PDB file of C-alpha atoms in Angstrom:
ATOM      1  CA  UNK A   1       3.971  15.159   8.584  1.00  0.00           C
ATOM      2  CA  UNK A   2       0.497  14.703   7.024  1.00  0.00           C
ATOM      3  CA  UNK A   3      -0.260  12.598   3.958  1.00  0.00           C
ATOM      4  CA  UNK A   4      -3.578  12.918   2.120  1.00  0.00           C
ATOM      5  CA  UNK A   5      -5.345  11.179  -0.781  1.00  0.00           C
ATOM      6  CA  UNK A   6      -8.787  10.900  -2.364  1.00  0.00           C
ATOM      7  CA  UNK A   7     -10.103   7.755  -3.947  1.00  0.00           C
ATOM      8  CA  UNK A   8     -13.030   7.588  -6.431  1.00  0.00           C
ATOM      9  CA  UNK A   9     -14.952   4.668  -7.885  1.00  0.00           C
ATOM     10  CA  UNK A  10     -14.452   4.305 -11.634  1.00  0.00           C
ATOM     11  CA  UNK A  11     -15.673   0.716 -12.324  1.00  0.00           C
ATOM     12  CA  UNK A  12     -17.569  -2.067 -10.589  1.00  0.00           C
ATOM     13  CA  UNK A  13     -14.670  -2.353  -8.020  1.00  0.00           C
ATOM     14  CA  UNK A  14     -12.146  -0.047  -9.567  1.00  0.00           C
ATOM     15  CA  UNK A  15     -10.898   2.713  -7.315  1.00  0.00           C
ATOM     16  CA  UNK A  16      -8.449   5.463  -8.388  1.00  0.00           C
ATOM     17  CA  UNK A  17      -6.527   7.204  -5.713  1.00  0.00           C
ATOM     18  CA  UNK A  18      -5.168  10.626  -6.306  1.00  0.00           C
ATOM     19  CA  UNK A  19      -2.299  12.068  -4.305  1.00  0.00           C
ATOM     20  CA  UNK A  20      -1.617  15.767  -3.440  1.00  0.00           C
ATOM     21  CA  UNK A  21       0.318  16.313  -6.666  1.00  0.00           C
ATOM     22  CA  UNK A  22      -2.444  14.807  -8.814  1.00  0.00           C
ATOM     23  CA  UNK A  23      -0.568  11.431  -9.365  1.00  0.00           C
ATOM     24  CA  UNK A  24      -3.032   8.424  -9.644  1.00  0.00           C
ATOM     25  CA  UNK A  25      -2.796   4.951  -8.415  1.00  0.00           C
ATOM     26  CA  UNK A  26      -5.426   2.378  -9.490  1.00  0.00           C
ATOM     27  CA  UNK A  27      -6.803  -0.615  -7.544  1.00  0.00           C
ATOM     28  CA  UNK A  28      -9.105  -3.328  -8.863  1.00  0.00           C
ATOM     29  CA  UNK A  29      -9.882  -7.029  -8.105  1.00  0.00           C
ATOM     30  CA  UNK A  30     -10.223 -10.105 -10.245  1.00  0.00           C
ATOM     31  CA  UNK A  31     -13.613 -10.929 -11.814  1.00  0.00           C
ATOM     32  CA  UNK A  32     -14.176 -13.772  -9.159  1.00  0.00           C
ATOM     33  CA  UNK A  33     -14.280 -10.931  -6.587  1.00  0.00           C
ATOM     34  CA  UNK A  34     -16.512  -8.733  -8.600  1.00  0.00           C
ATOM     35  CA  UNK A  35     -13.968  -6.553 -10.352  1.00  0.00           C
ATOM     36  CA  UNK A  36     -12.534  -6.296 -13.891  1.00  0.00           C
ATOM     37  CA  UNK A  37      -8.950  -7.248 -13.064  1.00  0.00           C
ATOM     38  CA  UNK A  38      -7.612  -3.994 -14.527  1.00  0.00           C
ATOM     39  CA  UNK A  39      -5.150  -3.361 -11.759  1.00  0.00           C
ATOM     40  CA  UNK A  40      -3.455  -4.985  -8.807  1.00  0.00           C
ATOM     41  CA  UNK A  41      -5.653  -5.563  -5.681  1.00  0.00           C
ATOM     42  CA  UNK A  42      -5.416  -3.405  -2.533  1.00  0.00           C
ATOM     43  CA  UNK A  43      -3.707  -6.021  -0.549  1.00  0.00           C
ATOM     44  CA  UNK A  44      -1.220  -6.745  -3.398  1.00  0.00           C
ATOM     45  CA  UNK A  45      -0.415  -2.997  -3.583  1.00  0.00           C
ATOM     46  CA  UNK A  46      -0.189  -2.795   0.230  1.00  0.00           C
ATOM     47  CA  UNK A  47       2.641  -5.448  -0.053  1.00  0.00           C
ATOM     48  CA  UNK A  48       4.280  -3.721  -2.899  1.00  0.00           C
ATOM     49  CA  UNK A  49       4.249  -0.365  -1.154  1.00  0.00           C
ATOM     50  CA  UNK A  50       6.337  -1.864   1.655  1.00  0.00           C
ATOM     51  CA  UNK A  51       8.858  -3.251  -0.842  1.00  0.00           C
ATOM     52  CA  UNK A  52       8.940   0.144  -2.557  1.00  0.00           C
ATOM     53  CA  UNK A  53       9.389   2.060   0.681  1.00  0.00           C
ATOM     54  CA  UNK A  54      12.238  -0.260   1.733  1.00  0.00           C
ATOM     55  CA  UNK A  55      13.704  -0.300  -1.899  1.00  0.00           C
ATOM     56  CA  UNK A  56      13.901   3.507  -1.858  1.00  0.00           C
ATOM     57  CA  UNK A  57      15.798   3.547   1.452  1.00  0.00           C
ATOM     58  CA  UNK A  58      18.190   1.088   0.048  1.00  0.00           C
ATOM     59  CA  UNK A  59      18.723   3.224  -3.143  1.00  0.00           C
ATOM     60  CA  UNK A  60      19.448   6.293  -0.967  1.00  0.00           C
ATOM     61  CA  UNK A  61      21.832   4.451   1.348  1.00  0.00           C
ATOM     62  CA  UNK A  62      23.959   2.846  -1.395  1.00  0.00           C
ATOM     63  CA  UNK A  63      24.096   6.206  -3.208  1.00  0.00           C
ATOM     64  CA  UNK A  64      25.278   7.966  -0.049  1.00  0.00           C
ATOM     65  CA  UNK A  65      28.104   5.393  -0.011  1.00  0.00           C
ATOM     66  CA  UNK A  66      28.995   6.846  -3.655  1.00  0.00           C
ATOM     67  CA  UNK A  67      28.349   3.413  -5.187  1.00  0.00           C
ATOM     68  CA  UNK A  68      26.649   3.046  -8.612  1.00  0.00           C
ATOM     69  CA  UNK A  69      23.291   1.373  -9.055  1.00  0.00           C
ATOM     70  CA  UNK A  70      22.579  -0.223 -12.315  1.00  0.00           C
ATOM     71  CA  UNK A  71      19.333  -1.985 -11.192  1.00  0.00           C
ATOM     72  CA  UNK A  72      17.352  -2.993  -8.168  1.00  0.00           C
ATOM     73  CA  UNK A  73      14.863  -5.737  -8.136  1.00  0.00           C
ATOM     74  CA  UNK A  74      12.643  -6.857  -5.324  1.00  0.00           C
ATOM     75  CA  UNK A  75      10.564 -10.010  -4.980  1.00  0.00           C
ATOM     76  CA  UNK A  76       8.047  -9.965  -2.178  1.00  0.00           C
ATOM     77  CA  UNK A  77       5.745 -12.686  -1.073  1.00  0.00           C
ATOM     78  CA  UNK A  78       3.151 -12.541   1.653  1.00  0.00           C
ATOM     79  CA  UNK A  79       1.139 -15.270   3.421  1.00  0.00           C
ATOM     80  CA  UNK A  80      -2.376 -14.209   4.644  1.00  0.00           C
ATOM     81  CA  UNK A  81      -4.468 -15.744   7.396  1.00  0.00           C
ATOM     82  CA  UNK A  82      -7.268 -17.978   6.304  1.00  0.00           C
ATOM     83  CA  UNK A  83      -9.870 -16.253   8.467  1.00  0.00           C
ATOM     84  CA  UNK A  84     -10.999 -12.597   8.381  1.00  0.00           C
ATOM     85  CA  UNK A  85      -9.468 -10.034   8.485  1.00  0.00           C
ATOM     86  CA  UNK A  86      -6.982 -12.177   6.579  1.00  0.00           C
ATOM     87  CA  UNK A  87      -4.002 -10.136   7.664  1.00  0.00           C
ATOM     88  CA  UNK A  88      -0.533 -10.970   6.359  1.00  0.00           C
ATOM     89  CA  UNK A  89       1.100 -13.385   8.947  1.00  0.00           C
ATOM     90  CA  UNK A  90       4.443 -13.648   7.241  1.00  0.00           C
ATOM     91  CA  UNK A  91       6.274 -11.715   4.394  1.00  0.00           C
ATOM     92  CA  UNK A  92       9.615 -12.578   2.687  1.00  0.00           C
ATOM     93  CA  UNK A  93      11.545 -10.107   0.665  1.00  0.00           C
ATOM     94  CA  UNK A  94      14.432 -10.788  -1.772  1.00  0.00           C
ATOM     95  CA  UNK A  95      16.501  -7.678  -2.715  1.00  0.00           C
ATOM     96  CA  UNK A  96      18.734  -8.039  -5.733  1.00  0.00           C
ATOM     97  CA  UNK A  97      21.104  -4.990  -6.443  1.00  0.00           C
ATOM     98  CA  UNK A  98      23.097  -4.786  -9.715  1.00  0.00           C
ATOM     99  CA  UNK A  99      26.060  -2.659  -9.206  1.00  0.00           C
ATOM    100  CA  UNK A 100      29.763  -2.422 -10.489  1.00  0.00           C
ATOM    101  CA  UNK A 101      31.116  -1.435  -7.148  1.00  0.00           C
ATOM    102  CA  UNK A 102      28.770  -1.997  -4.236  1.00  0.00           C
ATOM    103  CA  UNK A 103      29.830  -4.976  -2.084  1.00  0.00           C
ATOM    104  CA  UNK A 104      27.650  -7.653  -0.473  1.00  0.00           C
ATOM    105  CA  UNK A 105      28.572  -5.868   2.857  1.00  0.00           C
ATOM    106  CA  UNK A 106      27.253  -2.510   1.580  1.00  0.00           C
ATOM    107  CA  UNK A 107      24.011  -4.022   0.422  1.00  0.00           C
ATOM    108  CA  UNK A 108      23.516  -6.139   3.609  1.00  0.00           C
ATOM    109  CA  UNK A 109      24.038  -3.070   5.799  1.00  0.00           C
ATOM    110  CA  UNK A 110      21.608  -0.920   3.569  1.00  0.00           C
ATOM    111  CA  UNK A 111      18.878  -3.620   3.862  1.00  0.00           C
ATOM    112  CA  UNK A 112      19.485  -3.862   7.644  1.00  0.00           C
ATOM    113  CA  UNK A 113      19.227  -0.076   7.921  1.00  0.00           C
ATOM    114  CA  UNK A 114      15.938  -0.020   6.039  1.00  0.00           C
ATOM    115  CA  UNK A 115      14.356  -3.054   7.729  1.00  0.00           C
ATOM    116  CA  UNK A 116      15.386  -2.175  11.300  1.00  0.00           C
ATOM    117  CA  UNK A 117      15.435   1.645  11.392  1.00  0.00           C
ATOM    118  CA  UNK A 118      13.929   3.582   8.292  1.00  0.00           C
ATOM    119  CA  UNK A 119      11.185   1.721   6.549  1.00  0.00           C
ATOM    120  CA  UNK A 120       7.783   3.051   7.819  1.00  0.00           C
ATOM    121  CA  UNK A 121       5.810   0.425   6.200  1.00  0.00           C
ATOM    122  CA  UNK A 122       7.742  -2.547   7.370  1.00  0.00           C
ATOM    123  CA  UNK A 123       7.894  -0.995  10.860  1.00  0.00           C
ATOM    124  CA  UNK A 124       4.019  -0.948  10.914  1.00  0.00           C
ATOM    125  CA  UNK A 125       3.857  -4.373   9.447  1.00  0.00           C
ATOM    126  CA  UNK A 126       6.199  -5.812  12.030  1.00  0.00           C
ATOM    127  CA  UNK A 127       4.408  -4.091  14.833  1.00  0.00           C
ATOM    128  CA  UNK A 128       1.138  -5.597  13.712  1.00  0.00           C
ATOM    129  CA  UNK A 129       2.610  -9.047  14.552  1.00  0.00           C
ATOM    130  CA  UNK A 130       3.580 -10.110  10.982  1.00  0.00           C
ATOM    131  CA  UNK A 131       6.905 -11.985  10.743  1.00  0.00           C
ATOM    132  CA  UNK A 132       9.199 -10.348   8.039  1.00  0.00           C
ATOM    133  CA  UNK A 133      12.271 -12.073   6.674  1.00  0.00           C
ATOM    134  CA  UNK A 134      14.659 -10.925   3.884  1.00  0.00           C
ATOM    135  CA  UNK A 135      17.603 -11.855   1.896  1.00  0.00           C
ATOM    136  CA  UNK A 136      19.765  -9.765  -0.444  1.00  0.00           C
ATOM    137  CA  UNK A 137      22.418 -10.168  -3.086  1.00  0.00           C
ATOM    138  CA  UNK A 138      24.597  -8.169  -5.419  1.00  0.00           C
ATOM    139  CA  UNK A 139      25.077  -8.794  -9.117  1.00  0.00           C
ATOM    140  CA  UNK A 140      27.886  -7.380 -11.283  1.00  0.00           C
ATOM    141  CA  UNK A 141      26.544  -5.784 -14.457  1.00  0.00           C
TER     142      UNK A 141
ATOM    143  CA  UNK B   1      -3.384 -17.523   0.532  1.00  0.00           C
ATOM    144  CA  UNK B   2      -0.185 -16.259  -0.931  1.00  0.00           C
ATOM    145  CA  UNK B   3       0.340 -12.929  -2.633  1.00  0.00           C
ATOM    146  CA  UNK B   4       3.515 -12.255  -4.812  1.00  0.00           C
ATOM    147  CA  UNK B   5       4.845  -9.374  -6.619  1.00  0.00           C
ATOM    148  CA  UNK B   6       8.076  -8.127  -8.262  1.00  0.00           C
ATOM    149  CA  UNK B   7       9.430  -4.595  -8.305  1.00  0.00           C
ATOM    150  CA  UNK B   8      11.964  -3.116 -10.727  1.00  0.00           C
ATOM    151  CA  UNK B   9      13.861   0.165 -10.724  1.00  0.00           C
ATOM    152  CA  UNK B  10      12.984   2.242 -13.785  1.00  0.00           C
ATOM    153  CA  UNK B  11      14.164   5.685 -12.776  1.00  0.00           C
ATOM    154  CA  UNK B  12      16.309   7.386 -10.059  1.00  0.00           C
ATOM    155  CA  UNK B  13      13.764   6.341  -7.371  1.00  0.00           C
ATOM    156  CA  UNK B  14      10.950   4.989  -9.620  1.00  0.00           C
ATOM    157  CA  UNK B  15       9.941   1.460  -8.873  1.00  0.00           C
ATOM    158  CA  UNK B  16       7.342  -0.443 -10.877  1.00  0.00           C
ATOM    159  CA  UNK B  17       5.561  -3.407  -9.147  1.00  0.00           C
ATOM    160  CA  UNK B  18       4.051  -6.087 -11.214  1.00  0.00           C
ATOM    161  CA  UNK B  19       1.391  -8.480  -9.771  1.00  0.00           C
ATOM    162  CA  UNK B  20       0.888 -12.162 -10.722  1.00  0.00           C
ATOM    163  CA  UNK B  21      -1.481 -11.023 -13.609  1.00  0.00           C
ATOM    164  CA  UNK B  22       1.063  -8.618 -15.065  1.00  0.00           C
ATOM    165  CA  UNK B  23      -0.730  -5.512 -13.772  1.00  0.00           C
ATOM    166  CA  UNK B  24       1.689  -2.732 -12.819  1.00  0.00           C
ATOM    167  CA  UNK B  25       1.744  -0.155  -9.981  1.00  0.00           C
ATOM    168  CA  UNK B  26       4.265   2.632  -9.987  1.00  0.00           C
ATOM    169  CA  UNK B  27       6.033   4.377  -7.004  1.00  0.00           C
ATOM    170  CA  UNK B  28       8.101   7.511  -7.059  1.00  0.00           C
ATOM    171  CA  UNK B  29       9.101  10.291  -4.751  1.00  0.00           C
ATOM    172  CA  UNK B  30       9.288  14.126  -5.209  1.00  0.00           C
ATOM    173  CA  UNK B  31      12.622  15.684  -6.439  1.00  0.00           C
ATOM    174  CA  UNK B  32      13.479  16.911  -2.949  1.00  0.00           C
ATOM    175  CA  UNK B  33      13.654  13.174  -2.038  1.00  0.00           C
ATOM    176  CA  UNK B  34      15.710  12.217  -5.146  1.00  0.00           C
ATOM    177  CA  UNK B  35      12.907  11.164  -7.468  1.00  0.00           C
ATOM    178  CA  UNK B  36      10.993  12.594 -10.393  1.00  0.00           C
ATOM    179  CA  UNK B  37       7.637  12.882  -8.741  1.00  0.00           C
ATOM    180  CA  UNK B  38       6.152  10.695 -11.558  1.00  0.00           C
ATOM    181  CA  UNK B  39       3.938   8.781  -9.264  1.00  0.00           C
ATOM    182  CA  UNK B  40       2.622   8.572  -5.649  1.00  0.00           C
ATOM    183  CA  UNK B  41       5.222   7.710  -2.998  1.00  0.00           C
ATOM    184  CA  UNK B  42       5.233   4.320  -1.281  1.00  0.00           C
ATOM    185  CA  UNK B  43       3.687   5.655   2.030  1.00  0.00           C
ATOM    186  CA  UNK B  44       1.003   7.562   0.113  1.00  0.00           C
ATOM    187  CA  UNK B  45       0.085   4.313  -1.826  1.00  0.00           C
ATOM    188  CA  UNK B  46       0.243   2.339   1.546  1.00  0.00           C
ATOM    189  CA  UNK B  47      -2.422   4.829   2.873  1.00  0.00           C
ATOM    190  CA  UNK B  48      -4.512   4.479  -0.301  1.00  0.00           C
ATOM    191  CA  UNK B  49      -4.283   0.636  -0.384  1.00  0.00           C
ATOM    192  CA  UNK B  50      -5.984   0.634   3.062  1.00  0.00           C
ATOM    193  CA  UNK B  51      -8.725   2.946   1.791  1.00  0.00           C
ATOM    194  CA  UNK B  52      -9.145   0.901  -1.308  1.00  0.00           C
ATOM    195  CA  UNK B  53      -9.289  -2.408   0.643  1.00  0.00           C
ATOM    196  CA  UNK B  54     -11.918  -0.948   2.902  1.00  0.00           C
ATOM    197  CA  UNK B  55     -13.798   0.778   0.040  1.00  0.00           C
ATOM    198  CA  UNK B  56     -14.157  -2.589  -1.842  1.00  0.00           C
ATOM    199  CA  UNK B  57     -15.566  -4.234   1.363  1.00  0.00           C
ATOM    200  CA  UNK B  58     -18.223  -1.586   1.422  1.00  0.00           C
ATOM    201  CA  UNK B  59     -19.087  -1.814  -2.177  1.00  0.00           C
ATOM    202  CA  UNK B  60     -19.568  -5.523  -1.616  1.00  0.00           C
ATOM    203  CA  UNK B  61     -21.745  -5.195   1.480  1.00  0.00           C
ATOM    204  CA  UNK B  62     -23.932  -2.472   0.103  1.00  0.00           C
ATOM    205  CA  UNK B  63     -24.440  -4.497  -3.175  1.00  0.00           C
ATOM    206  CA  UNK B  64     -25.344  -7.632  -1.121  1.00  0.00           C
ATOM    207  CA  UNK B  65     -28.171  -5.523   0.422  1.00  0.00           C
ATOM    208  CA  UNK B  66     -29.275  -5.083  -3.099  1.00  0.00           C
ATOM    209  CA  UNK B  67     -28.776  -1.282  -2.953  1.00  0.00           C
ATOM    210  CA  UNK B  68     -27.569   0.766  -6.006  1.00  0.00           C
ATOM    211  CA  UNK B  69     -24.159   2.404  -5.925  1.00  0.00           C
ATOM    212  CA  UNK B  70     -23.841   5.577  -8.084  1.00  0.00           C
ATOM    213  CA  UNK B  71     -20.375   6.523  -6.633  1.00  0.00           C
ATOM    214  CA  UNK B  72     -18.035   6.040  -3.654  1.00  0.00           C
ATOM    215  CA  UNK B  73     -15.531   8.675  -2.733  1.00  0.00           C
ATOM    216  CA  UNK B  74     -13.014   8.162   0.046  1.00  0.00           C
ATOM    217  CA  UNK B  75     -10.898  10.878   1.548  1.00  0.00           C
ATOM    218  CA  UNK B  76      -7.905   9.580   3.711  1.00  0.00           C
ATOM    219  CA  UNK B  77      -5.501  11.508   5.821  1.00  0.00           C
ATOM    220  CA  UNK B  78      -2.558  10.071   7.823  1.00  0.00           C
ATOM    221  CA  UNK B  79      -0.258  11.679  10.337  1.00  0.00           C
ATOM    222  CA  UNK B  80       3.227  10.299  10.593  1.00  0.00           C
ATOM    223  CA  UNK B  81       5.700  10.371  13.558  1.00  0.00           C
ATOM    224  CA  UNK B  82       8.471  12.931  13.333  1.00  0.00           C
ATOM    225  CA  UNK B  83      11.190  10.410  14.093  1.00  0.00           C
ATOM    226  CA  UNK B  84      12.304   7.355  12.188  1.00  0.00           C
ATOM    227  CA  UNK B  85      10.707   5.037  11.117  1.00  0.00           C
ATOM    228  CA  UNK B  86       7.941   7.730  10.734  1.00  0.00           C
ATOM    229  CA  UNK B  87       5.098   5.299  11.209  1.00  0.00           C
ATOM    230  CA  UNK B  88       1.511   6.529  10.788  1.00  0.00           C
ATOM    231  CA  UNK B  89       0.308   7.438  14.297  1.00  0.00           C
ATOM    232  CA  UNK B  90      -3.243   8.376  13.232  1.00  0.00           C
ATOM    233  CA  UNK B  91      -5.413   7.969  10.298  1.00  0.00           C
ATOM    234  CA  UNK B  92      -8.781   9.436   9.488  1.00  0.00           C
ATOM    235  CA  UNK B  93     -11.079   8.198   6.699  1.00  0.00           C
ATOM    236  CA  UNK B  94     -14.183   9.854   5.190  1.00  0.00           C
ATOM    237  CA  UNK B  95     -16.484   7.562   3.190  1.00  0.00           C
ATOM    238  CA  UNK B  96     -19.015   9.219   0.869  1.00  0.00           C
ATOM    239  CA  UNK B  97     -21.508   6.981  -0.909  1.00  0.00           C
ATOM    240  CA  UNK B  98     -23.774   8.217  -3.567  1.00  0.00           C
ATOM    241  CA  UNK B  99     -26.874   5.970  -3.935  1.00  0.00           C
ATOM    242  CA  UNK B 100     -30.508   6.370  -4.727  1.00  0.00           C
ATOM    243  CA  UNK B 101     -31.706   3.836  -2.120  1.00  0.00           C
ATOM    244  CA  UNK B 102     -28.989   2.961   0.465  1.00  0.00           C
ATOM    245  CA  UNK B 103     -29.767   4.425   3.912  1.00  0.00           C
ATOM    246  CA  UNK B 104     -27.294   6.073   6.286  1.00  0.00           C
ATOM    247  CA  UNK B 105     -27.772   3.017   8.409  1.00  0.00           C
ATOM    248  CA  UNK B 106     -26.853   0.655   5.586  1.00  0.00           C
ATOM    249  CA  UNK B 107     -23.695   2.690   4.977  1.00  0.00           C
ATOM    250  CA  UNK B 108     -22.745   2.907   8.628  1.00  0.00           C
ATOM    251  CA  UNK B 109     -23.135  -0.788   9.120  1.00  0.00           C
ATOM    252  CA  UNK B 110     -21.029  -1.479   5.955  1.00  0.00           C
ATOM    253  CA  UNK B 111     -18.258   0.770   7.223  1.00  0.00           C
ATOM    254  CA  UNK B 112     -18.408  -0.833  10.625  1.00  0.00           C
ATOM    255  CA  UNK B 113     -18.126  -4.397   9.125  1.00  0.00           C
ATOM    256  CA  UNK B 114     -15.157  -3.300   6.984  1.00  0.00           C
ATOM    257  CA  UNK B 115     -13.279  -1.502   9.734  1.00  0.00           C
ATOM    258  CA  UNK B 116     -14.056  -4.019  12.514  1.00  0.00           C
ATOM    259  CA  UNK B 117     -14.083  -7.413  10.755  1.00  0.00           C
ATOM    260  CA  UNK B 118     -13.132  -7.454   7.110  1.00  0.00           C
ATOM    261  CA  UNK B 119     -10.371  -4.993   6.022  1.00  0.00           C
ATOM    262  CA  UNK B 120      -7.002  -6.655   6.268  1.00  0.00           C
ATOM    263  CA  UNK B 121      -5.006  -3.452   5.763  1.00  0.00           C
ATOM    264  CA  UNK B 122      -6.829  -1.623   8.467  1.00  0.00           C
ATOM    265  CA  UNK B 123      -6.678  -4.588  10.792  1.00  0.00           C
ATOM    266  CA  UNK B 124      -2.862  -4.614  10.355  1.00  0.00           C
ATOM    267  CA  UNK B 125      -2.563  -0.823  10.776  1.00  0.00           C
ATOM    268  CA  UNK B 126      -4.629  -0.923  14.017  1.00  0.00           C
ATOM    269  CA  UNK B 127      -2.616  -3.765  15.382  1.00  0.00           C
ATOM    270  CA  UNK B 128       0.518  -1.659  14.724  1.00  0.00           C
ATOM    271  CA  UNK B 129      -0.749   0.882  17.200  1.00  0.00           C
ATOM    272  CA  UNK B 130      -2.096   3.563  14.809  1.00  0.00           C
ATOM    273  CA  UNK B 131      -5.342   5.191  15.835  1.00  0.00           C
ATOM    274  CA  UNK B 132      -7.958   4.982  13.082  1.00  0.00           C
ATOM    275  CA  UNK B 133     -11.223   7.126  13.000  1.00  0.00           C
ATOM    276  CA  UNK B 134     -13.775   7.279  10.263  1.00  0.00           C
ATOM    277  CA  UNK B 135     -17.003   8.961   9.309  1.00  0.00           C
ATOM    278  CA  UNK B 136     -19.503   8.181   6.544  1.00  0.00           C
ATOM    279  CA  UNK B 137     -22.263   9.826   4.721  1.00  0.00           C
ATOM    280  CA  UNK B 138     -24.760   9.068   1.925  1.00  0.00           C
ATOM    281  CA  UNK B 139     -25.674  11.445  -0.868  1.00  0.00           C
ATOM    282  CA  UNK B 140     -28.702  11.023  -3.146  1.00  0.00           C
ATOM    283  CA  UNK B 141     -27.684  11.293  -6.913  1.00  0.00           C
TER     284      UNK B 141
END
């Protein structure tokens, strides 16, 4: 399976990525780093893409159990090394599902399946040597 | 250095990430994967974030050499494993700089510095075991 994208400069540091279907994703940095602060930075988006990758696994798994999803919120935090290349050394993720009928057990199992088996981004992040920890909870609507 | 973000469900599979400055990044998947195809997918954006991370390094390095940048385009392609967790196994990047005065040597050196020393995303991707290759060229405006 091949994924392709093109990025183009549209500001001092602003880069717009376009996927194969013409959908765009914008990257920028704060003024202290030479940008206009118009969008999230590449390493912020890198972190978010892992959360989104995992979040979508969880949505699919919970739906396969025929449970209803009212909301999913994910908080993600990454700690970067002080020295170049400033890789993420640890990442923590909090998954909060709002559902009338999914149990804590359903949600824990969905998160485990994503983190341990399905999520491509977290698999690569863990293989890089970054520590990943997560917690999850279920709220009734 | 800590990076934080929050993601929220706003569609069947659509997740909107918000960074610390309130800037948003949207993720979705195609209908065959249960989404609305409204945005690039998490693993497409993961790939793009690495290209953007590296592209911004290159912009900074070329500008520190007091060369003028008219445009930067980056084409990125990633090959994913067939089996779960479907990590990227190889990535190729083409950097195309448009500049009236930067030499091929300036650009090659900038790409080397990004790929080998500065780019956090590519450092993590390479540490995960994914092969990364790149080429660069300079076009006169």
